[in-house]
CSV table of C-alpha atoms in Angstrom, one decimal:
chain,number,residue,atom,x,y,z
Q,12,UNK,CA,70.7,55.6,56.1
Q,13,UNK,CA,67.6,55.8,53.9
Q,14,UNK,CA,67.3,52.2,53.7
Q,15,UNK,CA,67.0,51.9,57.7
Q,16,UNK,CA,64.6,54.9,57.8
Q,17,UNK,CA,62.5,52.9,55.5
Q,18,UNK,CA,62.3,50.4,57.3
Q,19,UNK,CA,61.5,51.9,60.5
Q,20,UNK,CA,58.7,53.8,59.0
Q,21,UNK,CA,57.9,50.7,57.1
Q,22,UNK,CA,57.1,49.0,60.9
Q,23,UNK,CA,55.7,52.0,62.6
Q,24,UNK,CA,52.9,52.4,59.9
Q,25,UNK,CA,52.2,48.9,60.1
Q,26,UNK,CA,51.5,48.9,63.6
Q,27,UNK,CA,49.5,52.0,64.0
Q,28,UNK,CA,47.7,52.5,60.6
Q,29,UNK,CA,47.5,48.7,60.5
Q,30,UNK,CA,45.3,48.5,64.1
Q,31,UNK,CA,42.6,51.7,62.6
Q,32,UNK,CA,42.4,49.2,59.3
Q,33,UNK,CA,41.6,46.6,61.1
Q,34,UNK,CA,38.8,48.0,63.1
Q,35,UNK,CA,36.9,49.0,59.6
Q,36,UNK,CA,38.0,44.9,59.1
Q,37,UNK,CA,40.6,45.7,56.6
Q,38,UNK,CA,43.6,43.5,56.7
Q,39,UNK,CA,46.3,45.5,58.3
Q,40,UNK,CA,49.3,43.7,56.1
Q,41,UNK,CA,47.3,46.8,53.6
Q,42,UNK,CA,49.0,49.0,55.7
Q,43,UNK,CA,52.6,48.7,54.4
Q,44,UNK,CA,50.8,49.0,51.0
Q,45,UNK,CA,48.9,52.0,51.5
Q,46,UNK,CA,52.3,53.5,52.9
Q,47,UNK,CA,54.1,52.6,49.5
Q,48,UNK,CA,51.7,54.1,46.8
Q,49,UNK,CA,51.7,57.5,49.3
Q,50,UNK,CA,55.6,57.2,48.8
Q,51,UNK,CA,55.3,57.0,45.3
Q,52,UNK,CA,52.4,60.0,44.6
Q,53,UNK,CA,54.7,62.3,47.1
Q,54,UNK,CA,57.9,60.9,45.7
Q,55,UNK,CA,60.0,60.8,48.4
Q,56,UNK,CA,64.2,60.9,48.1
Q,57,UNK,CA,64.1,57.1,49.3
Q,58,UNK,CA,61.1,56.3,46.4
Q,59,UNK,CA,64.2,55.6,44.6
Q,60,UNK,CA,65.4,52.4,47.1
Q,61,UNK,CA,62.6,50.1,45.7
Q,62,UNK,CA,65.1,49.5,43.0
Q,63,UNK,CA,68.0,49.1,45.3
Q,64,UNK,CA,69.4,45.7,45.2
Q,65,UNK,CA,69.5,45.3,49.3
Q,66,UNK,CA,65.4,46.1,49.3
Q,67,UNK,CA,64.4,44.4,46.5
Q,68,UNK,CA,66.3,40.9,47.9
Q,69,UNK,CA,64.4,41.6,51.2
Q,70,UNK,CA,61.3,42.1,49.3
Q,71,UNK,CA,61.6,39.5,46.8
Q,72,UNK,CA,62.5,37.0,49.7
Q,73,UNK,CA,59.1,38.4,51.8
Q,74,UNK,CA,57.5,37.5,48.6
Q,75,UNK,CA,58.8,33.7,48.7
Q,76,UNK,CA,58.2,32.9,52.4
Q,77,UNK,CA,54.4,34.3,51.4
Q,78,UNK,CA,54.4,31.4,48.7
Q,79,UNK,CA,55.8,29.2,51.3
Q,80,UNK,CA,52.9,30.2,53.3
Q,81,UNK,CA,50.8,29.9,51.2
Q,82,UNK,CA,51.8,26.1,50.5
Q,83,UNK,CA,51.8,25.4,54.0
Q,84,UNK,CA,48.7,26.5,54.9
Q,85,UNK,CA,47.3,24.4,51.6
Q,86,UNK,CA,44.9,21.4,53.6
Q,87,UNK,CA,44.3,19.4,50.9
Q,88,UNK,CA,42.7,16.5,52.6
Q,89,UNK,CA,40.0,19.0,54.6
Q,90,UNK,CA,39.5,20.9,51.1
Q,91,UNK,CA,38.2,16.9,49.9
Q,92,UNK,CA,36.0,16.9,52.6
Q,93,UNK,CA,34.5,19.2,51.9
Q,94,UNK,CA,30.1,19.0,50.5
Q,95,UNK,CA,29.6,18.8,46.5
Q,96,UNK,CA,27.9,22.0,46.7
Q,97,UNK,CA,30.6,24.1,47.5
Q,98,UNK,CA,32.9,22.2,44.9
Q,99,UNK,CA,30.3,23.2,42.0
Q,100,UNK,CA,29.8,26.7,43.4
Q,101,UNK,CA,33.4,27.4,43.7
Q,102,UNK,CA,34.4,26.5,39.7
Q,103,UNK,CA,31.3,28.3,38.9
Q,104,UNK,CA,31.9,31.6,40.7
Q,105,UNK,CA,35.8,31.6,40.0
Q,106,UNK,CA,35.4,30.5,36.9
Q,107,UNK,CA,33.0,33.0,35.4
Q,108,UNK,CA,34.6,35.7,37.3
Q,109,UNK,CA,38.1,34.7,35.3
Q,110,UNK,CA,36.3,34.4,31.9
Q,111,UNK,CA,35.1,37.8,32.0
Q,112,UNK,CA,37.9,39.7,33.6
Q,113,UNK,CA,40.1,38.1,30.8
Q,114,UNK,CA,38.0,39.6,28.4
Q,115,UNK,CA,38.3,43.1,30.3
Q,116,UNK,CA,42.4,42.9,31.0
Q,117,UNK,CA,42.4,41.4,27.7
Q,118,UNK,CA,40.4,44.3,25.2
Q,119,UNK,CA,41.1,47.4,27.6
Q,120,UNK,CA,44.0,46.1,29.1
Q,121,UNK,CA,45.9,45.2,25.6
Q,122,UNK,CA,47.2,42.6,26.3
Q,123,UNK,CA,47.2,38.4,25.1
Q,124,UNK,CA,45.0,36.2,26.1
Q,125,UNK,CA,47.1,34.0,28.3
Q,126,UNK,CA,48.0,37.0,29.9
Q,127,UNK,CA,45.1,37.9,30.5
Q,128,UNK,CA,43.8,34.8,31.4
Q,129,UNK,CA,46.7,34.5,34.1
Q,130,UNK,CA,45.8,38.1,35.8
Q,131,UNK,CA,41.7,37.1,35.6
Q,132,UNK,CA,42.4,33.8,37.6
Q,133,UNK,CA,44.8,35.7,40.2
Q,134,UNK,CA,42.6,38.1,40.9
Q,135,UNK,CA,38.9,36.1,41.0
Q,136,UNK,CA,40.1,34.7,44.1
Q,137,UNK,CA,38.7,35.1,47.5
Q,138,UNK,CA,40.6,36.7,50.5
Q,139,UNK,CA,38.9,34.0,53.2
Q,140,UNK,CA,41.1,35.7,55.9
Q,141,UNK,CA,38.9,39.0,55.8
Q,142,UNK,CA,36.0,37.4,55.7
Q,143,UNK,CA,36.4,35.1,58.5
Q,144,UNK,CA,36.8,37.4,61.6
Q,145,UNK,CA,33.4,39.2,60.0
Q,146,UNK,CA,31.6,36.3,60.1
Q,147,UNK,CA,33.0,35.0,63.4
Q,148,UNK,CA,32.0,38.2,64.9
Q,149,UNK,CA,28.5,38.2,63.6
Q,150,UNK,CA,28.1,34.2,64.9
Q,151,UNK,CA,27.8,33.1,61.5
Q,152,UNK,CA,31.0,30.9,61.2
Q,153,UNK,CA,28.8,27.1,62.4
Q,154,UNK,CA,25.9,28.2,60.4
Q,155,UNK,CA,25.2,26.9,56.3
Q,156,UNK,CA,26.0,30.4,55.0
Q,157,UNK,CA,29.1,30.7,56.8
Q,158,UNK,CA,30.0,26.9,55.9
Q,159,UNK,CA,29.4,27.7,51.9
Q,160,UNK,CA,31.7,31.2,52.0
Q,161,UNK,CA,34.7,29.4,54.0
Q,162,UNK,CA,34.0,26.7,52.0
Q,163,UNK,CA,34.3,28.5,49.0
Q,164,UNK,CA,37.1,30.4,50.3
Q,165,UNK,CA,39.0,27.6,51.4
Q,166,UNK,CA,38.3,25.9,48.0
Q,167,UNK,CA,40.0,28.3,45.7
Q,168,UNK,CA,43.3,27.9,47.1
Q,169,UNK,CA,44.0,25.2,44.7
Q,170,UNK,CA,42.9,28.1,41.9
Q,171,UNK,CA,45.7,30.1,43.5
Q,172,UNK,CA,48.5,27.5,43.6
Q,173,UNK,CA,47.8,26.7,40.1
Q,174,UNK,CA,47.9,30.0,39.4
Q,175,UNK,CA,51.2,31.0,40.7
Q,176,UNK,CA,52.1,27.5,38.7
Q,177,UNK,CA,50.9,28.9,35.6
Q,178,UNK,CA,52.2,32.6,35.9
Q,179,UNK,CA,55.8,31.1,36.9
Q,180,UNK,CA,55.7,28.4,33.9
Q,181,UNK,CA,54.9,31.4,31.3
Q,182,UNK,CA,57.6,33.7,33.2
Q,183,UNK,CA,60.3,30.9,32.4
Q,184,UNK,CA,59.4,30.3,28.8
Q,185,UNK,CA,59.7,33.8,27.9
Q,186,UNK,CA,62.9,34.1,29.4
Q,187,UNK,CA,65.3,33.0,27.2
Q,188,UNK,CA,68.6,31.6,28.8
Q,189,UNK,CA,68.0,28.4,30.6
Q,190,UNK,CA,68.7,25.4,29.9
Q,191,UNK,CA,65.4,23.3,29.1
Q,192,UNK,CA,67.2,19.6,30.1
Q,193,UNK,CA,68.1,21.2,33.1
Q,194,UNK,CA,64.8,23.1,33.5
Q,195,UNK,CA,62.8,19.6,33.3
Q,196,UNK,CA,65.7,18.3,35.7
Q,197,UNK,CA,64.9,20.7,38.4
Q,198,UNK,CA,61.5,20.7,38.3
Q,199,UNK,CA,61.2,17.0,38.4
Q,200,UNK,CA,63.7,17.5,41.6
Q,201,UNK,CA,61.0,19.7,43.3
Q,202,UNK,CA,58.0,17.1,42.6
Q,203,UNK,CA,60.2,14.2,43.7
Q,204,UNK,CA,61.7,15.5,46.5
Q,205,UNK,CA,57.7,17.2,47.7
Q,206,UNK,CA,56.7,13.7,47.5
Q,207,UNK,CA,59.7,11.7,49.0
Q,208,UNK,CA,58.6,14.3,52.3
Q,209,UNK,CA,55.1,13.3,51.9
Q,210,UNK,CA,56.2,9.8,52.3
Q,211,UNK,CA,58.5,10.2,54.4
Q,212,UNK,CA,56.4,11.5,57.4
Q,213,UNK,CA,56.0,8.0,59.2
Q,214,UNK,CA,59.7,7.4,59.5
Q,215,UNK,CA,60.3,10.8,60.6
Q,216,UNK,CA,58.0,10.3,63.4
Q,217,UNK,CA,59.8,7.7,64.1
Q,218,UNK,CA,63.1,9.6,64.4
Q,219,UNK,CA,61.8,12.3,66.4
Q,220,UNK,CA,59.5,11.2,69.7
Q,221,UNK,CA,59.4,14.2,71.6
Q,222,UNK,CA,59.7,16.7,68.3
Q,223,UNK,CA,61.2,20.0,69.3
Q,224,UNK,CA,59.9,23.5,67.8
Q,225,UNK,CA,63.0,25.1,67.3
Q,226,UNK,CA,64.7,22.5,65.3
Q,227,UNK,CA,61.7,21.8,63.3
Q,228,UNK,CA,61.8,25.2,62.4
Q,229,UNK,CA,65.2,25.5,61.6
Q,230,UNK,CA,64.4,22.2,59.2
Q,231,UNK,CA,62.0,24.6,57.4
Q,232,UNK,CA,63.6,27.1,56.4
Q,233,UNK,CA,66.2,24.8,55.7
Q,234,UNK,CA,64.1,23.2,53.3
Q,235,UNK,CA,62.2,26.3,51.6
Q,236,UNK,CA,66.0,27.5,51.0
Q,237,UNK,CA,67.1,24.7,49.4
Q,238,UNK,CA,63.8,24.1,47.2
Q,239,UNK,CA,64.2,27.5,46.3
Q,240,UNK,CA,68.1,27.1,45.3
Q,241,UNK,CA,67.0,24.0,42.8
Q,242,UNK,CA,64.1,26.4,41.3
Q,243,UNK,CA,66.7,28.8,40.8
Q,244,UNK,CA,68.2,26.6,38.2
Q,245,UNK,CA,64.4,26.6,36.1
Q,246,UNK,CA,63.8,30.0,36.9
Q,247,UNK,CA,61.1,29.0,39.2
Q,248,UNK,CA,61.7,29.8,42.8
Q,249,UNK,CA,58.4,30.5,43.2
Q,250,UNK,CA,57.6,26.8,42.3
Q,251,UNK,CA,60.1,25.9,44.7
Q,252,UNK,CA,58.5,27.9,47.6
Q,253,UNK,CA,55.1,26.8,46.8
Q,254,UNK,CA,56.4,22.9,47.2
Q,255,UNK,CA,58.5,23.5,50.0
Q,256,UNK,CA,55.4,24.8,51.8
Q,257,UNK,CA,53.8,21.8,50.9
Q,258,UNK,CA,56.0,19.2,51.7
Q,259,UNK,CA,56.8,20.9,55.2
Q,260,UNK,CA,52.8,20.5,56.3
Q,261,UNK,CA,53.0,17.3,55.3
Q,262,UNK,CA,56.7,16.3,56.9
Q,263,UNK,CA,56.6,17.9,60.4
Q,264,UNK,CA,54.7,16.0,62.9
Q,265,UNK,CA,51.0,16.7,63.7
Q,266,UNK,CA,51.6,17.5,67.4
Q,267,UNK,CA,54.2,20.0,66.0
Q,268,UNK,CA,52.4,21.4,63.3
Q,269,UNK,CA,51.3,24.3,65.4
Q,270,UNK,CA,54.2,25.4,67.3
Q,271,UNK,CA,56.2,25.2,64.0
Q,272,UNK,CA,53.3,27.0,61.8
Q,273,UNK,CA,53.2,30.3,64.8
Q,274,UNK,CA,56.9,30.3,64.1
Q,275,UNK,CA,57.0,30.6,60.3
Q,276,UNK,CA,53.4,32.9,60.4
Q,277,UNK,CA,56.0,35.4,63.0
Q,278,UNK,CA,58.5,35.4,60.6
Q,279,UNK,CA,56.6,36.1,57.6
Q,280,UNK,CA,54.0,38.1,58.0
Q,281,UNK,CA,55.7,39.9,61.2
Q,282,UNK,CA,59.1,40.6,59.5
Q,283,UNK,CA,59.0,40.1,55.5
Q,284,UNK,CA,55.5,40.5,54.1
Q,285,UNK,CA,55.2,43.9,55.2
Q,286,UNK,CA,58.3,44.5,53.2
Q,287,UNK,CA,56.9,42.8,50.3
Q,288,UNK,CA,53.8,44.7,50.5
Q,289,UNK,CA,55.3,47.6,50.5
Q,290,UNK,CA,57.7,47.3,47.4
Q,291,UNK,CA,54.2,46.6,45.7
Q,292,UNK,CA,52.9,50.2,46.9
Q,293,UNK,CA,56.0,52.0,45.4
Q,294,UNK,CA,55.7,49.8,42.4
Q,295,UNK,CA,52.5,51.4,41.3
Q,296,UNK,CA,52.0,53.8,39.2
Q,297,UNK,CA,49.1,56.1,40.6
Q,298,UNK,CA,49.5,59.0,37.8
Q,299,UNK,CA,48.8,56.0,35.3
Q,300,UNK,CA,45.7,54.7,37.5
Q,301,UNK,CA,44.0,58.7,37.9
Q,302,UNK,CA,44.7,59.2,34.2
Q,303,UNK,CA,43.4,56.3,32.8
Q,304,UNK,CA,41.0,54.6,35.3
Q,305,UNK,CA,38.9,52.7,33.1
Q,306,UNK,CA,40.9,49.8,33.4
Q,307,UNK,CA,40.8,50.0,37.1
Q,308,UNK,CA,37.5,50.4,37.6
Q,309,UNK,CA,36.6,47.7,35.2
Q,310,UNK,CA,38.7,45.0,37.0
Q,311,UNK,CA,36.8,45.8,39.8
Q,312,UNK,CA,33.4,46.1,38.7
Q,313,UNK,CA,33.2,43.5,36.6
Q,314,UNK,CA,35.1,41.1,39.0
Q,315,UNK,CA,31.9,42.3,41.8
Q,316,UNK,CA,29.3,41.4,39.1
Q,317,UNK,CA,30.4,38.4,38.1
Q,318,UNK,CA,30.6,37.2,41.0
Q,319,UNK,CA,27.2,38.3,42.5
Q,320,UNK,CA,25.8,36.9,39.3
Q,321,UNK,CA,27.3,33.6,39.7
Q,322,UNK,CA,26.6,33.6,43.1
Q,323,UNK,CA,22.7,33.6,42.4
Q,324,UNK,CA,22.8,31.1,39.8
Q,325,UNK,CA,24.9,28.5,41.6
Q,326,UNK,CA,22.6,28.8,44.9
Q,327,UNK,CA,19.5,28.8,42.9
Q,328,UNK,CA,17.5,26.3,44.9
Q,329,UNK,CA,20.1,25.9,47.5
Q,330,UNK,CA,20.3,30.0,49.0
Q,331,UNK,CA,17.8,32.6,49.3
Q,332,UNK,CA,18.2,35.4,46.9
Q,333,UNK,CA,19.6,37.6,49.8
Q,334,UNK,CA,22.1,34.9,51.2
Q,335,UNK,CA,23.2,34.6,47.2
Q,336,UNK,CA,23.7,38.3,47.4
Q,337,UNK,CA,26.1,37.8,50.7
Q,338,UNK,CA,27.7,35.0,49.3
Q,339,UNK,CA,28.3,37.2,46.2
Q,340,UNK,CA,29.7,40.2,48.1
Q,341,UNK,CA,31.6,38.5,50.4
Q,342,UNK,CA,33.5,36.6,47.8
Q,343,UNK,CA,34.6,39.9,46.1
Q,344,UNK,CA,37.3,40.5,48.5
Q,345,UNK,CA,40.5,40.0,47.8
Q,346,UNK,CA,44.0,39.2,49.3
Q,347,UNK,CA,47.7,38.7,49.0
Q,348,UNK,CA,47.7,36.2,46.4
Q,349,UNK,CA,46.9,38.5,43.2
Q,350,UNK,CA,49.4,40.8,44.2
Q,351,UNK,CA,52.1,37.9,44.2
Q,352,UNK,CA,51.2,37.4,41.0
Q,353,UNK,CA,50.8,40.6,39.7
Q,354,UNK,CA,54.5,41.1,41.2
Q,355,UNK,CA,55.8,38.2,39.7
Q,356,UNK,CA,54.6,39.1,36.4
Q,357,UNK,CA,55.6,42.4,36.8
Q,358,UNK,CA,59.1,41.6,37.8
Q,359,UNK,CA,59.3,38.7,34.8
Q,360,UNK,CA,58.4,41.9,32.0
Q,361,UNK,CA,55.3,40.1,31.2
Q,362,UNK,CA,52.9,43.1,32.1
Q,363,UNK,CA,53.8,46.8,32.4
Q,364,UNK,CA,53.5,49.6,34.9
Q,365,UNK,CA,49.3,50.0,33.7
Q,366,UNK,CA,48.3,46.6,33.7
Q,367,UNK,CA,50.0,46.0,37.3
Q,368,UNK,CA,48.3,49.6,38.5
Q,369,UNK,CA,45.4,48.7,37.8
Q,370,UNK,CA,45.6,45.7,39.2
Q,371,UNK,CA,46.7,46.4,42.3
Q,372,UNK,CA,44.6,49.6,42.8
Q,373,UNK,CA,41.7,47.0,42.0
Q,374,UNK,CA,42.5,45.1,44.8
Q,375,UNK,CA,43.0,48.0,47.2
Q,376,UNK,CA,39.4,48.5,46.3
Q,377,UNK,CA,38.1,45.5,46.9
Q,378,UNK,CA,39.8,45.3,50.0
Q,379,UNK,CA,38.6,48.9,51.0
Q,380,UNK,CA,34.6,48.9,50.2
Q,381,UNK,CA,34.2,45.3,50.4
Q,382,UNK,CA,34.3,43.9,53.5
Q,383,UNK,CA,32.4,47.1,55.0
Q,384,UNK,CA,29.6,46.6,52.4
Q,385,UNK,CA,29.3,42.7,53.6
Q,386,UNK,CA,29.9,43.9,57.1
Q,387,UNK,CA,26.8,46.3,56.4
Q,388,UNK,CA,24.6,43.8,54.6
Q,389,UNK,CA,25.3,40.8,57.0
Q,390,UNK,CA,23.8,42.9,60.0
Q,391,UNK,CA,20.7,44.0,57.7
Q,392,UNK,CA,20.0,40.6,56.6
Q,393,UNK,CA,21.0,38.5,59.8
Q,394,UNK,CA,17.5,37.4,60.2
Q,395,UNK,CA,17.6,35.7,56.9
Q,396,UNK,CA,20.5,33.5,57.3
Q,397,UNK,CA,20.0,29.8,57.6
Q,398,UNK,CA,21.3,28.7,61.3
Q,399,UNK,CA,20.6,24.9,60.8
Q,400,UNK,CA,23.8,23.2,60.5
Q,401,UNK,CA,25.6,22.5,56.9
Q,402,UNK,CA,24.1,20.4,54.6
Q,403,UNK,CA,25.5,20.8,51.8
């Protein structure tokens, strides 16, 4: 009974909270979220379900399709194309960003380096999805600015993939239990098996002329359950949704992909992540976060700093000081991926209730003030941004 009222309220905040976030250009899969740490500060009867085995398989399955997502939407022959600039800028920005938030998670945090490492690179990502309909709405998207932040945006996905990598490799050696032959084994599977479908696609257009939607996306799901059944054996289902994701893009048929890619986005972000997002929300510890929010507010400060810095140092020459300072703001926000990890580190024992907090009430901010301060700044400044087209 409390499960199914959970739900429903789950869906009704989603829809209306989640259309007034969106018109101050927050994302409104935040809305779930928001609904979760309110459950947990007023500590509803049902606070108790996130621990139940029926909502945390629905949650921990939203969490895989997201990977899968994640894959799927991974473009790795556009992110190639894409100027020398933006490749330099990107490692710059992220990287600096990492380095000192790993020295922040690390020292206030108390925690080990890798660690900290691990939660720096999750969280020094960019959230391109919120910036996007911003810069669209401001005409900016076919202009050099808006090139360099989707760019950038777009670039870091491969910092997010190997992140996940990384944080589901460490989660696996400090679980004790399986078997390393047939750890390697699977693994090797996954790799083989994302390739084999990479290959594969020219025959498979062979086999299917006139490809159909449904049955393509039965094939997906299909192949995201069993990748995720062979990372099962190496403790590293997330792995296995990450390739899957992959090696779908790659399989289904070009004049299918988007038929087949508005099926799985329904699915996932309509049905599970909301779920997902949620289980985060009650997961945090807000009492920790209001007694201690040095932590917090260090992740995020430091994160916005570190950016804007880098930000003006990789465009020297290249951006105005002002467009530096938009590129810098704008790549402050953050999304889903740093709370997958934070999750899946989380759920592994590898952080506790603070660290995660912290983390996740970091991103909440970001995700808050950001995108209204670069909404703010963008309209102040639009006179300043270069409309020739990219050269980068």
């Amino acid at each position: 009974m409390e499960l199914f009222f959970l739900l429903t309220l789950v869906y009704l905040v989603s829809i209306t909270l989640g259309n007034l976030l969106e018109k101050i250009r927050i994302p409104w899969l935040f809305a779930p979220l928001f609904l979760g740490l309110f459950l947990g500060v007023v500590n509803f009867s049902f606070q108790n379900l996130k621990n139940a085995e029926a909502f945390e398989f629905i949650a921990n399955l939203g969490m895989l399709f997201l990977l899968f997502m994640i894959g799927f939407e991974l473009e790795v022959k556009e992110i190639l194309k894409l100027g020398r600039f933006i490749f330099l800028a990107m490692f710059f920005i992220i990287l600096l960003d990492a380095a000192l938030g790993s020295v922040v998670i690390h020292f206030i945090g108390g925690v080990d380096w890798l660690i900290a490492i691990i939660c720096a690179l999750s969280f020094a990502t960019v959230g391109e999805a919120v910036l996007a309909p911003i810069l669209d709405e401001f005409k900016l998207l076919a202009t050099r600015f808006g090139a360099i932040i989707v760019g950038i945006g777009t670039l870091d996905d491969i910092f997010e993939v190997f992140t996940i990598l990384l944080a589901t490799s460490f989660i696996g050696i400090k679980k004790s239990g399986p078997d390393p032959f047939m750890v390697m084994l699977s693994l090797s599977f996954l790799f083989f098996m994302t390739f084999a479908m990479i290959k594969f696609k020219k025959v498979e257009r062979k086999l299917m002329k006139t490809p159909d939607i449904e049955h393509l996306f039965i094939v997906s799901l299909f192949i995201l359950f069993f990748f995720l059944l062979i990372g099962r054996y190496a403790e590293s289902e997330a792995i296995g949704a990450l390739l899957a994701g992959i090696g779908v893009r790659n399989f289904i048929p070009r004049e299918a992909l988007k038929g087949t890619e508005e099926g799985l986005r329904l699915v996932v972000y309509g049905l599970l992540a909301p779920l997902f997002f949620l289980w985060v929300g009650m997961s945090v510890r807000l009492d920790i976060v209001f007694n201690s929010p040095l932590l917090t507010l260090s992740i995020f400060l430091v994160s916005v700093i570190a950016k804007i810095s880098a930000s003006i140092l990789a465009g020297f020459g290249k951006l105005s000081l002002k467009e530096s300072l938009l590129l810098g703001t704008g790549l402050s926000v953050r999304f889903s991926t740093g709370l997958v990890v934070a999750q899946l580190l989380l759920k592994g024992g590898i952080i506790q209730d603070d660290l995660f907090s912290a983390l996740v009430a970091a991103s909440a901010l970001s995700t808050i003030f950001v995108p209204i301060i670069f909404g703010f700044l963008v309209k102040r400044w639009r006179d300043v941004i270069d409309h020739l087209p990219p050269n980068l």
